[in-house]
Short mmCIF file of C-alpha atoms in Angstrom, two decimals:
data_model
loop_
_atom_site.label_atom_id
_atom_site.label_comp_id
_atom_site.label_asym_id
_atom_site.label_seq_id
_atom_site.Cartn_x
_atom_site.Cartn_y
_atom_site.Cartn_z
CA MET A 3 21.47 132.53 360.52
CA SER A 4 24.29 134.76 361.84
CA GLU A 5 24.02 133.05 365.20
CA SER A 6 25.34 129.83 363.67
CA LEU A 7 28.44 131.43 362.26
CA ILE A 8 31.91 130.51 363.63
CA ALA A 9 34.15 133.57 363.71
CA GLY A 10 31.94 134.98 360.89
CA ILE A 11 32.11 131.78 358.82
CA HIS A 12 29.27 129.48 357.88
CA PRO A 13 29.95 125.97 359.33
CA ASP A 14 29.39 124.29 355.94
CA ARG A 15 32.07 126.38 354.27
CA LEU A 16 34.43 125.70 357.15
CA GLU A 17 33.89 121.93 357.06
CA LYS A 18 34.30 121.86 353.30
CA LEU A 19 37.66 123.61 353.52
CA ARG A 20 38.81 121.49 356.48
CA ALA A 21 37.96 118.16 354.82
CA ARG A 22 39.51 119.07 351.48
CA GLU A 23 42.75 120.49 352.88
CA ALA A 24 43.24 117.55 355.29
CA LYS A 25 42.80 115.12 352.35
CA ARG A 26 45.24 117.20 350.24
CA PHE A 27 47.87 117.14 353.02
CA ALA A 28 47.58 113.38 353.61
CA GLN A 29 47.68 112.46 349.95
CA GLY A 30 50.72 114.64 349.37
CA ARG A 31 52.90 113.10 352.14
CA PRO A 32 52.95 109.32 351.73
CA LYS A 33 56.61 108.99 352.77
CA ALA A 34 55.97 110.66 356.11
CA ARG A 35 52.88 108.51 356.70
CA ALA A 36 54.78 105.34 355.97
CA ALA A 37 57.72 106.28 358.10
CA LEU A 38 55.48 107.20 361.00
CA ASP A 39 53.61 103.90 360.70
CA GLN A 40 56.90 102.01 360.96
CA GLY A 41 58.80 104.05 363.58
CA ALA A 42 56.45 106.03 365.80
CA ASP A 43 55.54 103.16 368.10
CA ALA A 44 58.71 103.69 370.11
CA PHE A 45 57.36 106.94 371.44
CA LEU A 46 54.65 107.58 373.99
CA ASP A 47 51.54 108.53 372.01
CA GLY A 48 53.59 108.25 368.84
CA VAL A 49 55.55 111.48 369.24
CA PRO A 50 58.90 112.36 370.89
CA LEU A 51 57.29 115.28 372.81
CA HIS A 52 53.59 115.21 373.69
CA TRP A 53 52.62 118.58 372.37
CA MET A 54 53.58 117.60 368.82
CA LYS A 55 50.18 115.97 368.86
CA ASP A 56 48.65 119.40 368.93
CA TRP A 57 49.59 120.20 365.32
CA PRO A 58 46.38 120.15 363.31
CA MET A 59 47.53 118.07 360.33
CA PRO A 60 46.15 114.59 359.72
CA HIS A 61 49.65 113.35 360.55
CA LEU A 62 52.96 115.00 361.14
CA PRO A 63 55.42 115.81 358.34
CA LEU A 64 58.99 114.61 358.96
CA ILE A 65 61.60 117.34 358.54
CA THR A 66 64.88 116.52 356.83
CA LYS A 67 66.44 119.99 356.73
CA ALA A 68 65.97 123.55 357.98
CA LYS A 69 68.04 126.49 356.85
CA GLY A 70 67.31 130.18 357.16
CA ALA A 71 63.57 130.67 356.92
CA ARG A 72 62.86 127.41 354.94
CA ILE A 73 62.28 123.82 356.02
CA THR A 74 62.20 120.69 353.85
CA ASP A 75 60.26 117.57 354.63
CA ILE A 76 60.78 113.91 353.78
CA ASP A 77 58.27 114.18 350.93
CA GLY A 78 60.30 116.88 349.25
CA TYR A 79 58.18 119.95 350.13
CA GLU A 80 60.05 123.13 350.76
CA ILE A 81 58.13 125.29 353.20
CA ASP A 82 58.32 128.97 354.14
CA ASP A 83 58.77 128.76 357.93
CA PHE A 84 57.01 131.43 359.94
CA CYS A 85 56.77 129.26 363.07
CA LEU A 86 60.54 129.17 363.44
CA GLY A 87 60.48 126.68 366.33
CA ASP A 88 57.87 128.89 368.03
CA THR A 89 60.55 131.52 368.68
CA GLY A 90 63.40 129.04 369.26
CA SER A 91 64.73 129.79 365.76
CA MET A 92 63.53 133.38 365.59
CA PHE A 93 66.85 134.40 364.01
CA GLY A 94 66.53 131.68 361.41
CA HIS A 95 67.57 128.05 361.30
CA SER A 96 71.31 127.59 361.85
CA PRO A 97 72.55 131.19 361.55
CA ALA A 98 76.02 131.03 360.00
CA PRO A 99 77.83 132.56 363.02
CA VAL A 100 76.12 130.06 365.35
CA ALA A 101 76.80 127.06 363.11
CA LYS A 102 80.50 128.17 362.94
CA ALA A 103 80.62 128.47 366.75
CA ILE A 104 79.12 124.97 367.14
CA ARG A 105 81.70 123.44 364.80
CA ARG A 106 84.54 125.20 366.59
CA GLN A 107 83.40 124.26 370.07
CA ALA A 108 82.50 120.65 369.15
CA SER A 109 86.15 119.70 368.94
CA ARG A 110 86.89 121.39 372.32
CA GLY A 111 84.38 119.59 374.49
CA LEU A 112 80.61 119.92 375.14
CA THR A 113 80.46 120.34 378.87
CA TYR A 114 83.02 120.96 381.61
CA MET A 115 81.11 122.26 384.67
CA LEU A 116 83.73 125.07 384.55
CA PRO A 117 83.66 128.46 382.74
CA SER A 118 85.49 129.33 379.51
CA GLU A 119 86.68 132.57 377.98
CA ASP A 120 83.53 132.57 375.85
CA ALA A 121 81.55 132.67 379.07
CA LEU A 122 83.20 135.89 380.12
CA ASP A 123 82.65 137.40 376.67
CA ALA A 124 79.00 136.34 376.73
CA GLY A 125 78.47 137.93 380.14
CA ARG A 126 79.72 141.26 378.84
CA LEU A 127 77.60 140.98 375.72
CA LEU A 128 74.46 140.14 377.77
CA THR A 129 74.99 143.33 379.75
CA THR A 130 75.57 145.41 376.59
CA ARG A 131 72.43 143.99 374.97
CA PHE A 132 69.99 143.80 377.85
CA GLY A 133 71.25 146.06 380.65
CA ASN A 134 73.10 146.06 383.93
CA PHE A 135 72.22 142.64 385.41
CA ARG A 136 74.19 139.97 387.18
CA TRP A 137 73.65 136.90 384.99
CA GLN A 138 73.08 133.19 385.40
CA ILE A 139 72.72 130.66 382.61
CA ALA A 140 70.05 127.93 382.37
CA THR A 141 69.03 125.50 379.63
CA THR A 142 65.41 126.57 379.27
CA ALA A 143 63.32 129.61 380.22
CA THR A 144 61.36 127.28 382.40
CA ASP A 145 64.44 126.65 384.44
CA ALA A 146 65.40 130.32 384.50
CA ASN A 147 61.97 131.35 385.75
CA ARG A 148 61.96 128.59 388.34
CA PHE A 149 65.33 129.63 389.73
CA ALA A 150 64.51 133.34 389.69
CA ILE A 151 61.28 132.63 391.61
CA ARG A 152 63.27 130.86 394.29
CA VAL A 153 65.59 133.86 394.57
CA ALA A 154 62.64 136.22 394.84
CA ARG A 155 61.15 134.23 397.67
CA ALA A 156 64.46 133.88 399.43
CA ILE A 157 65.27 137.60 399.49
CA THR A 158 61.82 138.82 400.32
CA GLY A 159 60.77 136.12 402.78
CA ARG A 160 57.40 135.96 401.06
CA ALA A 161 55.67 132.95 399.52
CA LYS A 162 53.54 134.03 396.65
CA ILE A 163 54.19 134.94 393.00
CA LEU A 164 51.71 137.16 391.18
CA VAL A 165 51.02 136.01 387.63
CA PHE A 166 48.41 136.98 385.06
CA ASN A 167 45.47 134.86 384.03
CA GLY A 168 46.31 133.03 380.81
CA CYS A 169 50.01 133.61 381.15
CA TYR A 170 52.71 131.22 380.05
CA HIS A 171 56.19 131.05 381.66
CA GLY A 172 57.13 127.48 380.71
CA THR A 173 56.19 124.53 382.81
CA VAL A 174 56.87 126.17 386.16
CA ASP A 175 54.40 124.70 388.68
CA ASP A 176 54.16 128.04 390.51
CA THR A 177 52.67 129.78 387.46
CA MET A 178 50.06 127.09 386.61
CA VAL A 179 47.15 128.89 388.13
CA GLU A 180 44.11 130.69 386.62
CA LEU A 181 41.15 132.80 387.62
CA SER A 182 37.73 131.17 388.01
CA ASN A 183 34.98 133.70 388.94
CA GLY A 184 37.68 136.00 390.19
CA VAL A 185 39.31 133.36 392.45
CA THR A 186 42.78 131.88 391.87
CA GLN A 187 42.74 128.08 391.36
CA ASN A 188 44.94 125.39 389.89
CA ARG A 189 44.61 125.34 386.09
CA GLU A 190 42.27 122.75 384.69
CA GLY A 191 43.97 119.96 382.79
CA LEU A 192 47.23 119.69 384.81
CA MET A 193 48.52 116.17 384.94
CA GLY A 194 49.76 114.61 388.22
CA GLN A 195 49.47 117.83 390.18
CA VAL A 196 48.76 117.12 393.78
CA ALA A 197 49.75 120.44 395.42
CA ASP A 198 47.53 123.40 396.04
CA LEU A 199 49.39 125.91 393.84
CA THR A 200 47.39 128.81 395.24
CA LEU A 201 49.49 128.57 398.35
CA GLY A 202 52.35 129.99 396.28
CA ALA A 203 50.67 131.97 393.56
CA VAL A 204 47.92 134.47 392.95
CA ALA A 205 46.43 135.31 389.56
CA CYS A 206 45.20 138.67 388.30
CA GLU A 207 43.96 139.86 384.97
CA PHE A 208 46.46 141.53 382.65
CA ASN A 209 45.95 145.29 382.44
CA ASP A 210 44.09 145.31 385.77
CA LEU A 211 46.15 147.49 388.03
CA ALA A 212 43.43 147.68 390.66
CA GLY A 213 43.38 143.91 390.92
CA VAL A 214 47.18 143.84 391.16
CA GLU A 215 47.16 146.37 393.99
CA ALA A 216 44.50 144.46 395.84
CA ALA A 217 46.68 141.28 395.66
CA LEU A 218 49.88 143.11 396.62
CA SER A 219 48.32 144.88 399.54
CA LYS A 220 48.11 141.59 401.47
CA GLY A 221 51.83 141.71 401.85
CA ASP A 222 52.57 138.07 400.85
CA VAL A 223 53.73 138.53 397.23
CA ALA A 224 57.43 138.08 396.62
CA ALA A 225 57.40 139.06 392.93
CA ILE A 226 55.22 139.97 389.99
CA LEU A 227 56.18 137.70 387.03
CA THR A 228 54.93 138.94 383.68
CA GLU A 229 55.58 139.02 379.99
CA PRO A 230 55.53 142.58 378.66
CA VAL A 231 52.84 141.35 376.20
CA MET A 232 50.71 138.29 376.70
CA THR A 233 51.85 136.02 373.87
CA ASN A 234 51.07 132.33 374.31
CA SER A 235 47.35 132.75 373.69
CA CYS A 236 45.69 135.29 371.45
CA MET A 237 48.16 138.19 371.83
CA VAL A 238 47.22 140.92 374.32
CA LEU A 239 49.01 144.23 374.35
CA PRO A 240 49.54 146.29 377.53
CA ASP A 241 47.33 149.32 378.06
CA THR A 242 49.10 152.67 378.16
CA GLY A 243 50.61 153.09 381.59
CA PHE A 244 50.19 149.47 382.62
CA HIS A 245 53.90 148.70 382.95
CA ASP A 246 54.60 152.04 384.69
CA GLY A 247 51.81 151.08 387.10
CA LEU A 248 53.24 147.64 387.72
CA ARG A 249 56.65 149.14 388.54
CA ALA A 250 55.09 151.69 390.90
CA LEU A 251 52.99 149.10 392.71
CA SER A 252 55.84 146.67 393.11
CA LEU A 253 57.92 149.37 394.74
CA LYS A 254 55.07 150.51 396.92
CA TYR A 255 54.42 147.01 398.32
CA GLY A 256 57.93 145.62 398.30
CA ALA A 257 57.48 142.97 395.59
CA LEU A 258 60.14 142.38 392.99
CA LEU A 259 59.31 142.82 389.31
CA MET A 260 60.26 139.93 387.00
CA ILE A 261 60.04 140.43 383.22
CA ASP A 262 60.03 137.29 381.05
CA GLU A 263 61.08 138.27 377.53
CA THR A 264 61.23 134.73 376.12
CA HIS A 265 58.70 135.57 373.41
CA THR A 266 58.82 139.40 373.41
CA ILE A 267 62.48 139.42 372.50
CA SER A 268 60.81 139.84 369.06
CA SER A 269 60.06 143.46 370.04
CA GLY A 270 63.41 144.84 369.02
CA LEU A 271 67.00 145.14 370.15
CA GLY A 272 67.11 144.52 373.90
CA GLY A 273 63.59 143.07 373.89
CA TYR A 274 60.51 144.94 374.97
CA THR A 275 62.38 146.01 378.11
CA GLY A 276 65.00 147.71 376.03
CA VAL A 277 62.72 149.24 373.42
CA TYR A 278 60.25 150.66 375.94
CA GLY A 279 62.56 151.37 378.89
CA LEU A 280 61.16 148.95 381.49
CA THR A 281 63.08 148.56 384.74
CA PRO A 282 62.61 145.09 386.12
CA ASP A 283 64.45 143.69 389.16
CA ILE A 284 64.84 140.33 387.45
CA PHE A 285 65.11 139.83 383.70
CA VAL A 286 64.54 136.43 381.95
CA VAL A 287 64.97 135.44 378.32
CA GLY A 288 65.25 132.03 376.64
CA LYS A 289 64.50 130.17 373.41
CA CYS A 290 66.38 132.05 370.65
CA VAL A 291 69.00 133.87 372.79
CA ALA A 292 71.70 131.41 371.68
CA GLY A 293 70.46 131.00 368.10
CA GLY A 294 68.48 127.81 368.83
CA MET A 295 70.96 126.03 371.12
CA PRO A 296 68.88 125.27 374.27
CA THR A 297 69.86 128.25 376.45
CA ALA A 298 68.25 130.77 378.78
CA VAL A 299 69.53 133.57 380.92
CA TRP A 300 68.25 135.29 384.06
CA GLY A 301 69.74 138.36 385.53
CA LEU A 302 69.40 140.35 388.74
CA THR A 303 69.95 144.11 389.03
CA PRO A 304 72.97 144.90 391.22
CA GLU A 305 70.67 145.85 394.12
CA THR A 306 68.73 142.61 393.78
CA ALA A 307 71.98 140.64 393.43
CA ALA A 308 73.24 142.11 396.72
CA ARG A 309 70.08 140.97 398.47
CA TYR A 310 70.52 137.50 396.94
CA GLU A 311 74.11 137.33 398.13
CA ALA A 312 73.06 138.27 401.67
CA ALA A 313 70.29 135.61 401.66
CA ASN A 314 72.69 133.04 400.26
CA ALA A 315 75.31 133.75 402.89
CA ALA A 316 72.74 133.39 405.67
CA ARG A 317 71.22 130.07 404.60
CA ALA A 318 72.16 126.78 406.09
CA PRO A 319 74.63 124.54 404.21
CA GLY A 320 73.04 122.25 401.67
CA HIS A 321 71.48 122.16 398.22
CA SER A 322 69.94 125.48 397.16
CA GLY A 323 67.38 123.85 394.89
CA MET A 324 68.73 125.70 391.83
CA GLY A 325 70.94 124.56 388.98
CA THR A 326 71.28 121.69 386.60
CA THR A 327 74.48 119.86 385.64
CA LEU A 328 74.42 120.58 381.90
CA SER A 329 73.54 124.26 382.20
CA ALA A 330 76.23 126.89 381.55
CA ASN A 331 78.18 124.53 379.36
CA PRO A 332 80.74 125.81 376.91
CA MET A 333 78.61 125.02 373.82
CA GLN A 334 75.90 127.30 375.18
CA PHE A 335 78.42 130.13 375.73
CA ALA A 336 79.93 129.70 372.24
CA CYS A 337 76.44 130.00 370.65
CA LEU A 338 75.37 132.77 373.06
CA LYS A 339 78.44 134.82 372.16
CA ALA A 340 77.92 134.32 368.41
CA THR A 341 74.21 135.24 368.61
CA LEU A 342 74.62 138.37 370.74
CA SER A 343 77.58 139.70 368.76
CA ASP A 344 76.76 138.67 365.15
CA VAL A 345 73.04 137.71 364.86
CA MET A 346 71.08 139.84 367.35
CA THR A 347 71.94 143.08 365.58
CA ALA A 348 70.25 146.36 364.88
CA LYS A 349 70.46 145.67 361.15
CA ASN A 350 68.81 142.26 361.49
CA TYR A 351 66.05 143.63 363.68
CA ALA A 352 65.34 146.44 361.16
CA HIS A 353 64.91 143.86 358.44
CA MET A 354 62.68 141.70 360.65
CA GLU A 355 60.45 144.64 361.72
CA SER A 356 60.14 145.94 358.16
CA LEU A 357 58.88 142.61 356.78
CA ALA A 358 56.69 142.05 359.89
CA HIS A 359 55.04 145.42 359.21
CA ARG A 360 54.43 144.33 355.62
CA LEU A 361 52.95 141.05 356.74
CA ALA A 362 50.73 142.67 359.34
CA GLN A 363 49.50 145.22 356.76
CA GLY A 364 48.81 142.52 354.19
CA LEU A 365 46.87 140.30 356.51
CA GLY A 366 44.90 143.24 357.81
CA LYS A 367 43.91 144.31 354.33
CA SER A 368 42.76 140.84 353.48
CA ILE A 369 40.69 140.70 356.66
CA ALA A 370 39.08 144.05 355.82
CA ARG A 371 38.43 143.05 352.21
CA HIS A 372 36.58 139.91 353.25
CA LYS A 373 34.78 141.73 356.06
CA ALA A 374 35.97 139.12 358.54
CA PRO A 375 35.34 140.01 362.23
CA TRP A 376 39.04 139.42 362.96
CA HIS A 377 42.11 141.60 363.74
CA VAL A 378 45.86 141.57 363.54
CA VAL A 379 48.45 142.30 366.27
CA ARG A 380 52.13 142.91 365.88
CA VAL A 381 55.01 143.18 368.36
CA GLY A 382 58.18 143.83 366.48
CA ALA A 383 58.94 140.79 364.40
CA ARG A 384 56.02 138.83 365.83
CA VAL A 385 52.62 138.96 364.07
CA GLU A 386 49.33 137.34 364.89
CA PHE A 387 45.93 137.24 363.33
CA ILE A 388 43.11 136.67 365.79
CA CYS A 389 39.79 135.25 364.62
CA ALA A 390 37.74 137.64 366.72
CA PRO A 391 37.31 141.38 367.03
CA GLY A 392 39.87 143.33 368.96
CA PRO A 393 41.78 144.62 370.69
CA LEU A 394 41.87 142.14 373.54
CA HIS A 395 42.63 143.32 377.09
CA ASN A 396 43.28 140.27 379.24
CA GLY A 397 43.61 136.51 379.42
CA THR A 398 39.94 135.84 379.77
CA GLU A 399 39.20 137.72 376.54
CA ALA A 400 42.10 136.01 374.85
CA ALA A 401 40.77 132.56 375.77
CA LEU A 402 37.33 133.45 374.44
CA ALA A 403 38.81 134.74 371.18
CA HIS A 404 40.28 131.31 370.29
CA GLN A 405 38.48 129.52 367.48
CA PRO A 406 40.12 126.09 367.31
CA SER A 407 38.05 124.72 364.45
CA VAL A 408 38.79 127.76 362.27
CA GLU A 409 42.41 128.00 363.25
CA SER A 410 43.17 124.35 362.62
CA ALA A 411 41.62 124.43 359.14
CA LEU A 412 43.46 127.60 358.32
CA HIS A 413 46.83 126.20 359.48
CA VAL A 414 46.53 123.13 357.24
CA ALA A 415 45.33 125.24 354.30
CA LEU A 416 48.34 127.52 354.69
CA LEU A 417 50.73 124.60 354.97
CA ASN A 418 49.29 123.12 351.77
CA ARG A 419 50.19 126.44 350.18
CA GLY A 420 53.72 126.27 351.41
CA CYS A 421 53.54 128.35 354.63
CA LEU A 422 53.99 127.06 358.24
CA ILE A 423 52.79 129.08 361.21
CA ALA A 424 52.78 128.25 364.91
CA PRO A 425 50.43 125.45 365.95
CA PHE A 426 48.95 126.64 369.25
CA HIS A 427 47.84 130.04 368.03
CA ASN A 428 48.06 132.10 364.83
CA MET A 429 51.56 133.38 365.47
CA MET A 430 54.06 134.22 362.73
CA LEU A 431 57.68 135.32 363.07
CA ILE A 432 60.01 137.12 360.71
CA SER A 433 63.70 136.14 360.81
CA PRO A 434 66.72 137.87 359.33
CA ALA A 435 66.68 135.26 356.66
CA THR A 436 63.01 135.79 355.70
CA GLN A 437 62.53 137.32 352.29
CA LYS A 438 59.88 139.71 350.93
CA ARG A 439 58.60 137.09 348.49
CA GLN A 440 58.03 134.65 351.32
CA VAL A 441 55.93 137.27 353.16
CA ASP A 442 53.97 137.98 349.98
CA ARG A 443 53.34 134.25 349.46
CA LEU A 444 51.92 133.96 352.98
CA ILE A 445 49.67 136.99 352.47
CA ALA A 446 48.44 135.48 349.18
CA ALA A 447 47.81 132.07 350.75
CA PHE A 448 45.92 133.72 353.61
CA ASP A 449 43.81 135.73 351.18
CA GLU A 450 43.05 132.77 349.02
CA THR A 451 41.87 130.79 352.02
CA LEU A 452 39.72 133.64 353.30
CA SER A 453 38.13 133.92 349.80
CA GLU A 454 36.80 130.45 350.25
CA LEU A 455 35.67 130.91 353.86
CA PHE A 456 33.83 134.23 353.36
#
């Protein structure tokens, strides 16, 4: 009988929960259903961005307001938000200093294609917060990673980027590869991809320093691009010594080290790089760095910046292939300055980490009480329950740990109990606005759901 279980759950129990919670959600949101029936046809596949189809509800809710750590939908439900825009609103929805900065800048113009005094202030604050880098501003972390990869190739004269199997660095073509039987290949499921991405990328398993060295020893890798923690799947923590090993190998073989902190900025003040003393050549962070205003930054160490300047001076005249017209606009800098100075503070991080610890402990106790073969992982303000035993060590293990049927049923059940978590995995974030009672409600909703499943 145990062989038929799904993540330790009998299929009949899982189906009973799934059907009941889906019905409860649909019956409770008639206004959203009616509005979608009338207005969604204007969009491709009925949604303004395709991945909104990946939410597990019978249909989407329509959000009317978000403030702090709460969202309100068109049917009047007030929901504790632990998804927080999947990190985009990690510091809460519309933090007061950011909202004030938007109002102030809105009357002064939205985009100039020229810098402002706020830009200079933001540059100084970025260095104070993240370290001695020479900064550039983009609109998304995808753009920031794309531009930084071009720089890495230009200054090393090498073609390939080393990434980790199961990684996520936005929609950068160069990173859309995976391992199949130990061989790098284009990821399955890519749409419209006609290029052989393996000409510019090689994949290794996270935490596999021997595999990294084997790839670097060929001498064609311009940079290692990695998150400090694998986050966009089931979360995978680095083994002890892994990051020190990456740094040593990158120096040994002349590859740059790029750290993408877009999700791991949850780790604490300065991101994982600051908390754990990493020393990348290129630093990238996006999503929440400007309080939810679409903004990303990428920075080069002074030594790497000097190499970039030499390569830039030596290139032929023409378009560099980097930059977008609306990036580095004054609204971004106003929000960036407000976030770095008044929102991304030690006090706020202390609050976030304290409640994240409470959440992780509560979920873990519930899992133990119900004898579920699951585990919980936390990185600063980011918490995830994983419907499989742990810890996980690489992307292959993370992919196998996913239990879509269990996760989707759980997500809808939690939402019906007033708690929203991230749709693509079981990720939860704590913001400065999140309150203890919200965390306790989520723990109680989780425990109630597990009581039915186990």
